[in-house]
Short mmCIF file of C-alpha atoms and ligand atoms in Angstrom, two decimals:
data_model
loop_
_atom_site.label_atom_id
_atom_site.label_comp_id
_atom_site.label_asym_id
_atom_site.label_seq_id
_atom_site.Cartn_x
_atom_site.Cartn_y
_atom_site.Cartn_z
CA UNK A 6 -9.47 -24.65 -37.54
CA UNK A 7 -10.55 -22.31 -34.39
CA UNK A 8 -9.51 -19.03 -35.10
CA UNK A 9 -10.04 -18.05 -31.09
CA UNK A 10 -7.57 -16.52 -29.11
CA UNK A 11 -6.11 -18.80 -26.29
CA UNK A 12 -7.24 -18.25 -22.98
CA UNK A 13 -5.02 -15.41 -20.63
CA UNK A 14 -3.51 -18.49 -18.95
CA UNK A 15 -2.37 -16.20 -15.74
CA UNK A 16 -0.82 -19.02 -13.88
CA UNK A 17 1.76 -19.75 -16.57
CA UNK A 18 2.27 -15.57 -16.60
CA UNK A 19 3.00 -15.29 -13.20
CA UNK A 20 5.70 -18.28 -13.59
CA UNK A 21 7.65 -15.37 -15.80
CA UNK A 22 8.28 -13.13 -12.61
CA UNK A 23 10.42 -14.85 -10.51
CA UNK A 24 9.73 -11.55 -7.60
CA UNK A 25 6.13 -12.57 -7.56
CA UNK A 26 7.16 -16.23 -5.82
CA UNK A 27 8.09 -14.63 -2.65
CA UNK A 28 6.69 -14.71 0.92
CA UNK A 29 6.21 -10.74 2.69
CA UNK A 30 5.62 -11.07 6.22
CA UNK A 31 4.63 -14.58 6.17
CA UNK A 32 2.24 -14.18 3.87
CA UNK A 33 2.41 -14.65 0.00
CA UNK A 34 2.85 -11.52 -1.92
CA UNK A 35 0.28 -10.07 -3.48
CA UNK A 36 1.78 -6.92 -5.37
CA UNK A 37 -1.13 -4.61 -6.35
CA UNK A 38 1.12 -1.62 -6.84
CA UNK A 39 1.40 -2.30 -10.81
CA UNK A 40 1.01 1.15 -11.43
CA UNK A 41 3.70 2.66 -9.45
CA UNK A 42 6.52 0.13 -11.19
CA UNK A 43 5.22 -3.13 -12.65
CA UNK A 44 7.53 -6.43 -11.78
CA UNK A 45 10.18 -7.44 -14.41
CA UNK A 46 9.74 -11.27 -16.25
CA UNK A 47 12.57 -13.24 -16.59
CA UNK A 48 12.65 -12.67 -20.03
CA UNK A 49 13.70 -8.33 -19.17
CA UNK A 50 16.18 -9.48 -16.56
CA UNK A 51 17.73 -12.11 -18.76
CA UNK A 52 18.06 -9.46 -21.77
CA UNK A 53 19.50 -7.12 -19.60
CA UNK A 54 21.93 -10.00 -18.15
CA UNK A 55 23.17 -10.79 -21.57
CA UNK A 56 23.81 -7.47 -22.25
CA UNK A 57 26.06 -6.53 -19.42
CA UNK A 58 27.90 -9.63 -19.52
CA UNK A 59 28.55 -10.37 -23.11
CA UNK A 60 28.06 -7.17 -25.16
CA UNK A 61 28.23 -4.17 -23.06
CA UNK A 62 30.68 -0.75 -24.00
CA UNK A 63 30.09 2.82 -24.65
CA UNK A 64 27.39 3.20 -28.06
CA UNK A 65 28.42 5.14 -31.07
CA UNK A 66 31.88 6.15 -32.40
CA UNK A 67 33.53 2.87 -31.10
CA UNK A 68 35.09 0.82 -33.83
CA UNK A 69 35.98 -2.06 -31.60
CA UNK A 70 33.17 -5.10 -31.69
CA UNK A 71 32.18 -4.92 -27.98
CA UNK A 72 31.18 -1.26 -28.88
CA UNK A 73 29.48 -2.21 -31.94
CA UNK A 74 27.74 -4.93 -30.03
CA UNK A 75 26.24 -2.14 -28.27
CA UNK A 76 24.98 0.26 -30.49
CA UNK A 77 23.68 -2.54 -32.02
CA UNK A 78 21.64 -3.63 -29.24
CA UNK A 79 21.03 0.10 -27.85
CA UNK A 80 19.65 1.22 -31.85
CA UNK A 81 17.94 -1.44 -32.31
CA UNK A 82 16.02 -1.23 -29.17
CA UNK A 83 15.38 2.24 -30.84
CA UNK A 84 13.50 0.72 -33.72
CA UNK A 85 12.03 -2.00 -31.37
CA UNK A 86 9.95 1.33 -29.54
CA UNK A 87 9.31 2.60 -32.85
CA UNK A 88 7.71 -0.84 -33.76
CA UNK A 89 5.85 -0.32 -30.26
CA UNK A 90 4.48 2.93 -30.93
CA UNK A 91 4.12 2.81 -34.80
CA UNK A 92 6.09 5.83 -35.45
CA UNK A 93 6.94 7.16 -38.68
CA UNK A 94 11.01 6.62 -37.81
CA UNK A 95 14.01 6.03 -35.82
CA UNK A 96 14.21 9.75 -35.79
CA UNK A 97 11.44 10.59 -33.84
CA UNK A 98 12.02 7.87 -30.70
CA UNK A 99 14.43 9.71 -28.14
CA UNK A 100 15.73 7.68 -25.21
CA UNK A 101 15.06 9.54 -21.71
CA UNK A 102 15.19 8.43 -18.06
CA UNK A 103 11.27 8.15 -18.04
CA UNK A 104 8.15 9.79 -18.45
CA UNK A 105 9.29 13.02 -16.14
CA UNK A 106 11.96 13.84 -18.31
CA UNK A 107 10.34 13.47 -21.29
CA UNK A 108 7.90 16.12 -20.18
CA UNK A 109 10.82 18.11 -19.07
CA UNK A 110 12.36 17.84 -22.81
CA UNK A 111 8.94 19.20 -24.59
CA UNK A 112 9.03 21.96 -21.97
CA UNK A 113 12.67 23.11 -22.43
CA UNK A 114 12.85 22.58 -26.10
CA UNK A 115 9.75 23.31 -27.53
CA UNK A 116 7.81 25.15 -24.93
CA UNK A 117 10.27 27.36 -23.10
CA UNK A 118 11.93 28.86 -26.26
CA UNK A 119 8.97 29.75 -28.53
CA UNK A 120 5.94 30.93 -25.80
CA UNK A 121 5.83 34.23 -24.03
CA UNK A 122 3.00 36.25 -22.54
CA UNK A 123 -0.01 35.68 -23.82
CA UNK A 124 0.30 31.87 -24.70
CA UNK A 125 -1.36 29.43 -22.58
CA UNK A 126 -1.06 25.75 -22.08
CA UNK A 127 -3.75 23.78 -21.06
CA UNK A 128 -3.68 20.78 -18.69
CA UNK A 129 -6.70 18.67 -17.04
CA UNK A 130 -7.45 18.69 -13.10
CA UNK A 131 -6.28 15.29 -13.03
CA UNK A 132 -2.46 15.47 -13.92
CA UNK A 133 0.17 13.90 -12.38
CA UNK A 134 2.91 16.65 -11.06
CA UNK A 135 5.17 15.45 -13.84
CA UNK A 136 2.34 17.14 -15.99
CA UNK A 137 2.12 19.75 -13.90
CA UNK A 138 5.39 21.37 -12.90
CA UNK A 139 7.27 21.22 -15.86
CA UNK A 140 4.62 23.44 -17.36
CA UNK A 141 4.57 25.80 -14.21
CA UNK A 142 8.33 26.17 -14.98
CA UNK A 143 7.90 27.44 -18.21
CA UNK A 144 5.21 30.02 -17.32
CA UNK A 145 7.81 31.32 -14.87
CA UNK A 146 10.49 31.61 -17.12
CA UNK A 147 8.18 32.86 -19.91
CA UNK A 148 5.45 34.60 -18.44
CA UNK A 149 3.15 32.21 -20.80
CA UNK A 150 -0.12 31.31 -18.52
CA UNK A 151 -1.37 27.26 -17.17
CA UNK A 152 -5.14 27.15 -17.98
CA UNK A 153 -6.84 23.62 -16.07
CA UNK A 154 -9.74 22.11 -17.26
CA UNK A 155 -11.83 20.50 -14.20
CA UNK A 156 -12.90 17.09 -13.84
CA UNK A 157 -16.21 16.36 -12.31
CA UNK A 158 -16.87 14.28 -9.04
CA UNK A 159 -16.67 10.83 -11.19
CA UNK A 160 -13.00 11.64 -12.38
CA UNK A 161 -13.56 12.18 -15.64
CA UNK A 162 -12.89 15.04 -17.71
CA UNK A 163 -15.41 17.75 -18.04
CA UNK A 164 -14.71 18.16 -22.08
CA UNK A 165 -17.36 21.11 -22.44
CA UNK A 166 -15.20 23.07 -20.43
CA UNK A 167 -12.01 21.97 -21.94
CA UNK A 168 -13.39 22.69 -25.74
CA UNK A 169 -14.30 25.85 -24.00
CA UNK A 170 -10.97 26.35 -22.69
CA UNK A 171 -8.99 25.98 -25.54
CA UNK A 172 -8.99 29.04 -28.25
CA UNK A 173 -6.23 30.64 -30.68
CA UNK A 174 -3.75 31.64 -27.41
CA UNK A 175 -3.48 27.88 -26.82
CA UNK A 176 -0.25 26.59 -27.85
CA UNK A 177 0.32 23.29 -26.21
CA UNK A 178 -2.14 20.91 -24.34
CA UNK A 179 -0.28 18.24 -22.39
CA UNK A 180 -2.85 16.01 -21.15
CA UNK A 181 -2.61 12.05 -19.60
CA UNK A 182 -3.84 9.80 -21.68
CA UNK A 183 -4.64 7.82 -18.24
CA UNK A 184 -4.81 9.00 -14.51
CA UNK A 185 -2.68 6.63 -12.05
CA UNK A 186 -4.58 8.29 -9.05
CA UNK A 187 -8.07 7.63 -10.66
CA UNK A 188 -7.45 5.40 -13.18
CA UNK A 189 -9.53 7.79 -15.78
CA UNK A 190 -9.31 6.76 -19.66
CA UNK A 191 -9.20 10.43 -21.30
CA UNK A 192 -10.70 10.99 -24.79
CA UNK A 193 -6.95 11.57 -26.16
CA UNK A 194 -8.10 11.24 -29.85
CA UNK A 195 -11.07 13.71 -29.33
CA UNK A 196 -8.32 16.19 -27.23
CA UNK A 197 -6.08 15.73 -30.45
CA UNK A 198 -8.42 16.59 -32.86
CA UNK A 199 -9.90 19.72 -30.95
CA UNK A 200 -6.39 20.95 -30.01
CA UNK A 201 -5.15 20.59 -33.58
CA UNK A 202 -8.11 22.77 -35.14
CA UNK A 203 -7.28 25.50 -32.82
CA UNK A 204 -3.83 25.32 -33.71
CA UNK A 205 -2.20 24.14 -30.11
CA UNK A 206 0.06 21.31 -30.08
CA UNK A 207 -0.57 17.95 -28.05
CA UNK A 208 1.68 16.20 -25.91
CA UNK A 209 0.43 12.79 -24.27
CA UNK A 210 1.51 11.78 -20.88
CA UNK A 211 1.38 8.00 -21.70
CA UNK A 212 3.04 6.65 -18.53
CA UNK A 213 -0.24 4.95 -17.29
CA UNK A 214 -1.52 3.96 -20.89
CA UNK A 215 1.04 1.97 -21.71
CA UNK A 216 0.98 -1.46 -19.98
CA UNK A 217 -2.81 -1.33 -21.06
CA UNK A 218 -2.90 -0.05 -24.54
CA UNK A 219 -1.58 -0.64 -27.58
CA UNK A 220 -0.64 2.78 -28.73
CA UNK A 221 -0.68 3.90 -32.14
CA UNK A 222 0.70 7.53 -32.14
CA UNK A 223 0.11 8.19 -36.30
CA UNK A 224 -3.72 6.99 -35.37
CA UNK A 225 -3.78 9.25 -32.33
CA UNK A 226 -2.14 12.31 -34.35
CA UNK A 227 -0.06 13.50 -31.11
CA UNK A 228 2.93 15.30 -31.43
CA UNK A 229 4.56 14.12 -28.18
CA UNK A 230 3.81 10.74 -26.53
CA UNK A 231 5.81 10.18 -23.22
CA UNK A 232 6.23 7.43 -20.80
CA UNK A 233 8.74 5.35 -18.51
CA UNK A 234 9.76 1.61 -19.29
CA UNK A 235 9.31 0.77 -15.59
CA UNK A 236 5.53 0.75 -16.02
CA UNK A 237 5.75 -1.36 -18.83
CA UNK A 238 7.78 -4.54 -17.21
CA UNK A 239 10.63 -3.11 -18.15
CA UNK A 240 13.67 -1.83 -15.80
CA UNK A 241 13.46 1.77 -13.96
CA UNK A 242 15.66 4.97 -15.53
CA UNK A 243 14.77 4.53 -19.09
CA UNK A 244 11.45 5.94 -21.04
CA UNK A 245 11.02 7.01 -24.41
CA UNK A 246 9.39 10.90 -25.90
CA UNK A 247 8.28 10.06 -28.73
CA UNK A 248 7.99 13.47 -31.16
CA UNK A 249 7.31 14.36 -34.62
CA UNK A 250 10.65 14.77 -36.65
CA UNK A 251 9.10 17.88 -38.09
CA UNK A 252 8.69 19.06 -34.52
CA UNK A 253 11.87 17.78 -33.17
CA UNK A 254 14.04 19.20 -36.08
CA UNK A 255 13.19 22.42 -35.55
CA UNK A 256 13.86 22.07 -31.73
CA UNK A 257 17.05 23.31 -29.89
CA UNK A 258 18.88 20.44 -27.51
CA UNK A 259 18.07 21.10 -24.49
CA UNK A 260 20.91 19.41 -22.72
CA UNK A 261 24.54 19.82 -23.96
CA UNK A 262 27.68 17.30 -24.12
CA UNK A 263 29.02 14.35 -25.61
CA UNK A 264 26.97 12.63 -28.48
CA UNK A 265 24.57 15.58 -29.43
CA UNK A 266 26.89 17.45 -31.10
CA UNK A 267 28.87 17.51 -34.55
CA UNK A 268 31.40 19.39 -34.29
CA UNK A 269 33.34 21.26 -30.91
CA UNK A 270 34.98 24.43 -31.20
CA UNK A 271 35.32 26.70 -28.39
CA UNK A 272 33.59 29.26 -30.59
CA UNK A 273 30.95 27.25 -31.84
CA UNK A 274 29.53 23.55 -32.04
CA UNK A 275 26.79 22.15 -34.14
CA UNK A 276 24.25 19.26 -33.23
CA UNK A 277 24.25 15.72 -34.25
CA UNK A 278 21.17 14.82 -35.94
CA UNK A 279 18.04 13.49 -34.55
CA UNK A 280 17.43 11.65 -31.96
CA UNK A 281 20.46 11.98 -30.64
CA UNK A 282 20.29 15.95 -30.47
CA UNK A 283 18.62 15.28 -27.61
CA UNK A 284 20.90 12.13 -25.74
CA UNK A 285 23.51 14.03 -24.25
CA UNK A 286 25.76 11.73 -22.61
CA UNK A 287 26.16 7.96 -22.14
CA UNK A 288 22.63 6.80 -22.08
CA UNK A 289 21.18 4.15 -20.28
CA UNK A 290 21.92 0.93 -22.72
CA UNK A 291 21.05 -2.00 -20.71
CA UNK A 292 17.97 -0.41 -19.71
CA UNK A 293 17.17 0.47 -23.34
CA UNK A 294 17.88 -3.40 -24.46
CA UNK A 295 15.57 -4.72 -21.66
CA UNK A 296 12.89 -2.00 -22.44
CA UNK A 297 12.61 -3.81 -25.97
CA UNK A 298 12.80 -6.92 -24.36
CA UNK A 299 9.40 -5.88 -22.02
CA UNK A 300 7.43 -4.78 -25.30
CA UNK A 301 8.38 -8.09 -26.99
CA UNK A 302 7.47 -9.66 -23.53
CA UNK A 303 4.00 -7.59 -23.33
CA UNK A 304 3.38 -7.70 -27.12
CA UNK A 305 4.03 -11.74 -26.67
CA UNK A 306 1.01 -11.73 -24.31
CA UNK A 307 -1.00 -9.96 -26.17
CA UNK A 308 -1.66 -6.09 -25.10
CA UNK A 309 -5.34 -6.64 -25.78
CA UNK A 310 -5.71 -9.99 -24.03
CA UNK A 311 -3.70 -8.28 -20.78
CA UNK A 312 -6.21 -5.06 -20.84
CA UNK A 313 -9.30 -7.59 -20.77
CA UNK A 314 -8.04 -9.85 -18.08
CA UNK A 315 -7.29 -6.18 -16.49
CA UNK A 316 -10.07 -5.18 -16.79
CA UNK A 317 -12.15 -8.57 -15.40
CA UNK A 318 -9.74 -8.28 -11.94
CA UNK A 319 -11.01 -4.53 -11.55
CA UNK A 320 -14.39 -4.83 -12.12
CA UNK A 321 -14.24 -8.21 -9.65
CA UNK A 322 -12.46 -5.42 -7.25
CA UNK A 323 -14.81 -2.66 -7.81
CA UNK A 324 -17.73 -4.99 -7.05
CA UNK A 325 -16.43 -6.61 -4.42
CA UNK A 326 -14.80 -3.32 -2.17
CA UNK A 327 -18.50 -1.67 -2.76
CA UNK A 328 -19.84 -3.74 -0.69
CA UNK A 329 -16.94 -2.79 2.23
CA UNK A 330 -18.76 -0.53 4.67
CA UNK A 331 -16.99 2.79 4.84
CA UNK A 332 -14.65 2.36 1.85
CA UNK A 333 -15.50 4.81 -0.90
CA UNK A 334 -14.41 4.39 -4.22
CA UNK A 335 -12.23 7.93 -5.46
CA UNK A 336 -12.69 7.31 -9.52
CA UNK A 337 -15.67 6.27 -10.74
CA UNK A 338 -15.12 7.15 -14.52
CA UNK A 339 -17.22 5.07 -17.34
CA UNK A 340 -13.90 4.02 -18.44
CA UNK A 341 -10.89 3.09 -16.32
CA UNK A 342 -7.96 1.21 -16.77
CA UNK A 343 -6.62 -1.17 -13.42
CA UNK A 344 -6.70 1.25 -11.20
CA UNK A 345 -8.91 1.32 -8.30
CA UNK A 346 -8.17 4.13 -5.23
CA UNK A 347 -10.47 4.63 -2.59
CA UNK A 348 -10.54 5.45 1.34
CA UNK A 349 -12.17 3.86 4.59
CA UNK A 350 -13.38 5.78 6.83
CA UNK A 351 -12.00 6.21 10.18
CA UNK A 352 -8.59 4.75 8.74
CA UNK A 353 -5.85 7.00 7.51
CA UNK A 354 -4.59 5.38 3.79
CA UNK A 355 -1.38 5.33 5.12
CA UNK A 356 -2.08 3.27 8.18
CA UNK A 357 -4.27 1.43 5.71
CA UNK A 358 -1.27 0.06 3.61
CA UNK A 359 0.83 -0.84 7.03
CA UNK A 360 -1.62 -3.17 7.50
CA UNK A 361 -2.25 -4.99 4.47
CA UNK A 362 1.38 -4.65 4.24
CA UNK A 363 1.04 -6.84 7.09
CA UNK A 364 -0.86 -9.40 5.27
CA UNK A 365 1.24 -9.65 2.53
CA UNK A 366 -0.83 -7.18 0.38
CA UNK A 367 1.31 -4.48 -1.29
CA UNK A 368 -0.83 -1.36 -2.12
CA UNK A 369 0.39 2.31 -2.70
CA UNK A 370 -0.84 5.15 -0.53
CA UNK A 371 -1.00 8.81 -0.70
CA UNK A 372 -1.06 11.83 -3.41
CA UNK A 373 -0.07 9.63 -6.19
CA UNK A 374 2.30 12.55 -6.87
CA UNK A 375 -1.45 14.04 -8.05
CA UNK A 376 -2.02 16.89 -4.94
CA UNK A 377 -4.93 18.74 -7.11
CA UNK A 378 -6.40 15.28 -7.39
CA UNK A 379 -6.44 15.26 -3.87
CA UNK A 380 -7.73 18.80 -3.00
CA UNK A 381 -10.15 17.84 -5.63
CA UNK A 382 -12.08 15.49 -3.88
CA UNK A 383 -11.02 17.18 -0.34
CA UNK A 384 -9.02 14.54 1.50
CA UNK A 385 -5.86 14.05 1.77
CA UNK A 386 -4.65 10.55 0.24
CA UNK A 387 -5.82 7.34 -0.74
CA UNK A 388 -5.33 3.86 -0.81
CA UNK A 389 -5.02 2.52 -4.15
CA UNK A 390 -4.54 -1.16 -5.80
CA UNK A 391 -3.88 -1.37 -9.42
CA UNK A 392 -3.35 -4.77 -11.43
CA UNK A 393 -1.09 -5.66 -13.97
CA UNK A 394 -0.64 -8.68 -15.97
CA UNK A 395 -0.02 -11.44 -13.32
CA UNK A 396 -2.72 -10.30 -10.99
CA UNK A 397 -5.33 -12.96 -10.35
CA UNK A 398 -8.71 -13.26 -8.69
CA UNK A 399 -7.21 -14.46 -5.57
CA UNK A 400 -5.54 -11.28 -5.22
CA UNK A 401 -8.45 -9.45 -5.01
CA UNK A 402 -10.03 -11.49 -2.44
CA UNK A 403 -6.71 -11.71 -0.42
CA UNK A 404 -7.36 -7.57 -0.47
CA UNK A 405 -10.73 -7.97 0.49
CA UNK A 406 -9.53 -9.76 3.67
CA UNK A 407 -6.78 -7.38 4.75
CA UNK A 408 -9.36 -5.16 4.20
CA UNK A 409 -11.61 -7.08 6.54
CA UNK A 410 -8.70 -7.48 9.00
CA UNK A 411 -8.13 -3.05 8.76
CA UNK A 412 -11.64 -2.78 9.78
CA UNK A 413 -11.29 -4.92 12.83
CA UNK A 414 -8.73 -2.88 13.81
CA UNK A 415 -10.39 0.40 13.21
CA UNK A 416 -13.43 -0.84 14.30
N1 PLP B 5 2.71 10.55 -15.42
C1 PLP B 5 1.93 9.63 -14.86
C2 PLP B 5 0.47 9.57 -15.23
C3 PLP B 5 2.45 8.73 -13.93
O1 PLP B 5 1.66 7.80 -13.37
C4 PLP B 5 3.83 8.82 -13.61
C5 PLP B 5 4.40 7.93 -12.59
O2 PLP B 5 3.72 7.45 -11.71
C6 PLP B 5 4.59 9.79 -14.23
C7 PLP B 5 3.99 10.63 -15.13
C8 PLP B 5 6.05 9.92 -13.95
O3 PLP B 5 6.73 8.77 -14.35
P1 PLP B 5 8.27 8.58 -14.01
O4 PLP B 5 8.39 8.81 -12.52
O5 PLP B 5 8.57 7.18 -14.41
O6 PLP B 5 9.02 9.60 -14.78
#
């Protein structure tokens, strides 16, 4: 008996995401924007459709069976993420609206209350502002410092400088564990390791890693992982920090109200335990059910079968826009997830996307909500495609011929 792994059959994939079948001005879709929100299969917007109609109430504290119904669903998507992540327990997965506020969370909680002058936190040149400004918060409320360690003209991480960078005032590197504006792979396990021996803690901003990887956060030895279930098939306003319970114990809540407490008096209250220290308020249920539904969807697939046919469609793109006179490639790093920005001369990005838009071809353009990317390379936007699971080889040729059309117009 073959032991082989079927074939990515992408036809029967795309079939799953009903969105994909449309027409956008007259043209079949092609949606290469994958990295900004990926599409939802049936199988997330059926989830989430049994949910509201059959099961849905308030979570927790509800003795009636509708309510029941949905702390059932709601905790066990809870242990369906910690399944997805491989972490130690239930206690250490806390539901947030995404990646941002995840980042937001290690910054109030852990950050904000225990650094002061002196204490640094290091971040990489190629951060997304979620990465960014939650961290330039802190140093204004603490007087802590934000150190950067530069990337080089390829995208990647200069880790010389970053080793150099970090030393006994480092208390927290928050690094991403993959660039959406460059499509970078960072060295997270190397980062880890270097960050723990000088004593600094490591938070991961995983919103571009997951749909890619399969992430193992006891084998990559972070103490934070964040990232948002919209980039992993599943529906926008729901994300998951992961943290270590040692870690998260010891943290204050950072937002107050209903759920994350114990007890109420008006002259004290005490928190509920973990994770729901940190879930003030009615969280988002039907987008926590059809978050587990996505990982069962992507982890159905195959998470390693979806990075190589990823990976085929960008080196097919890479190759093939090289060859586009005037487009220049911004992200050239040995190792890249499906992510491929670049510019054309004589043609602003933004007009750029109008007209593929045009053809049908959906592309993102601009900062990538990374500005010190930009100013990095000294221009101000780009164009960029990124593929996700139902992406095919057509798609990349139907962007090589909007492409072809854009430079007609530009001449
Ligand atoms: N970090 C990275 C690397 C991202 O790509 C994004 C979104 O594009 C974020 C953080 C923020 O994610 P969200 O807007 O879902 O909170």
């Amino acid at each position: 008996m073959s032991t082989a792994a079927a074939p990515f059959d992408v036809t029967r994939v795309r079939r799953d995401f009903p969105i994909l079948a449309q027409q956008v001005n007259g043209h079949p879709l092609v949606y290469l924007d994958s990295a900004a929100s990926g599409q939802r299969p049936n199988a997330v917007l059926r989830a989430v459709e049994r949910y509201e109609t059959h099961h849905h109430s308030n979570v927790h504290r509800g003795v009636h069976a509708l309510s029941q119904a949905a702390t059932e669903a709601f905790e066990g998507a809870r242990e369906r993420a910690r399944r997805f992540l491989n972490a130690r327990s239930r206690r250490e997965i806390v539901f947030v609206r995404g990646t941002t506020e995840g980042i937001n969370l290690v910054a109030q909680a852990l950050a904000r209350p225990r650094l002061g002058p002196g204490d640094e936190i290091l971040i990489t040149g190629l951060e997304h502002h979620a990465n960014i400004v939650p961290w330039q918060m802190v140093c204004e409320q603490t007087g802590c410092t934000l150190k950067v360690a530069p990337i080089d003209r390829r995208g990647e991480l200069d880790l010389d400088r970053f080793l150099g960078q970090l030393t006994a005032r480092t208390r927290l590197v928050a690094v991403a564990h993959v660039s959406n504006a460059l499509g970078t792979i960072l060295p997270v396990e190397r980062i880890v390791q270097a960050a723990h021996s000088c004593g600094a803690l490591v938070l991961l901003d995983g919103a571009q890693a997951v749909p890619h990887t399969a992430i193992d956060v006891q084998a990559l030895g972070c103490d934070f992982y964040a990232f948002s279930g919209h980039k992993l098939y599943g529906p926008t306003g729901i994300g998951v920090l992961f943290g270590r319970e040692e870690l998260l114990e010891e943290m204050p809540p950072w937002q107050g109200g209903g759920d994350m407490i114990r007890t109420v008096s008006f002259e004290k209250s005490t928190y509920n335990d973990l994770p729901w220290k940190f879930e003030a308020g009615t969280p988002n249920i039907s987008g926590a059910v059809g978050l587990a539904a996505a990982m069962d969807y992507l982890e159905g697939l195959g998470i390693e079968a979806v990075a190589a046919h990823e990976q085929r469609l960008l080196a097919l793109a890479t190759a093939e826009l090289s060859r586009i006179p005037g487009l220049q490639i911004i992200g050239t790093a040995a190792h890249k997830a499906a992510v491929l920005s670049f510019t054309l001369s004589g043609c602003h990005p933004h007009d750029l996307g109008t007209i593929l838009d045009s053809e049908g071809v959906a592309i993102r353009t601009g900062h990538h909500c990374a500005m010190p990317v930009m100013t990095f390379f000294d221009i101000p936007a780009t164009a960029r495609a990124s593929f996700g699971c139902y992406n095919t080889e057509a798609d990349v040729y139907a962007l090589v011929a909007a492409l072809g059309k854009a430079r007609e117009v530009f001449g």
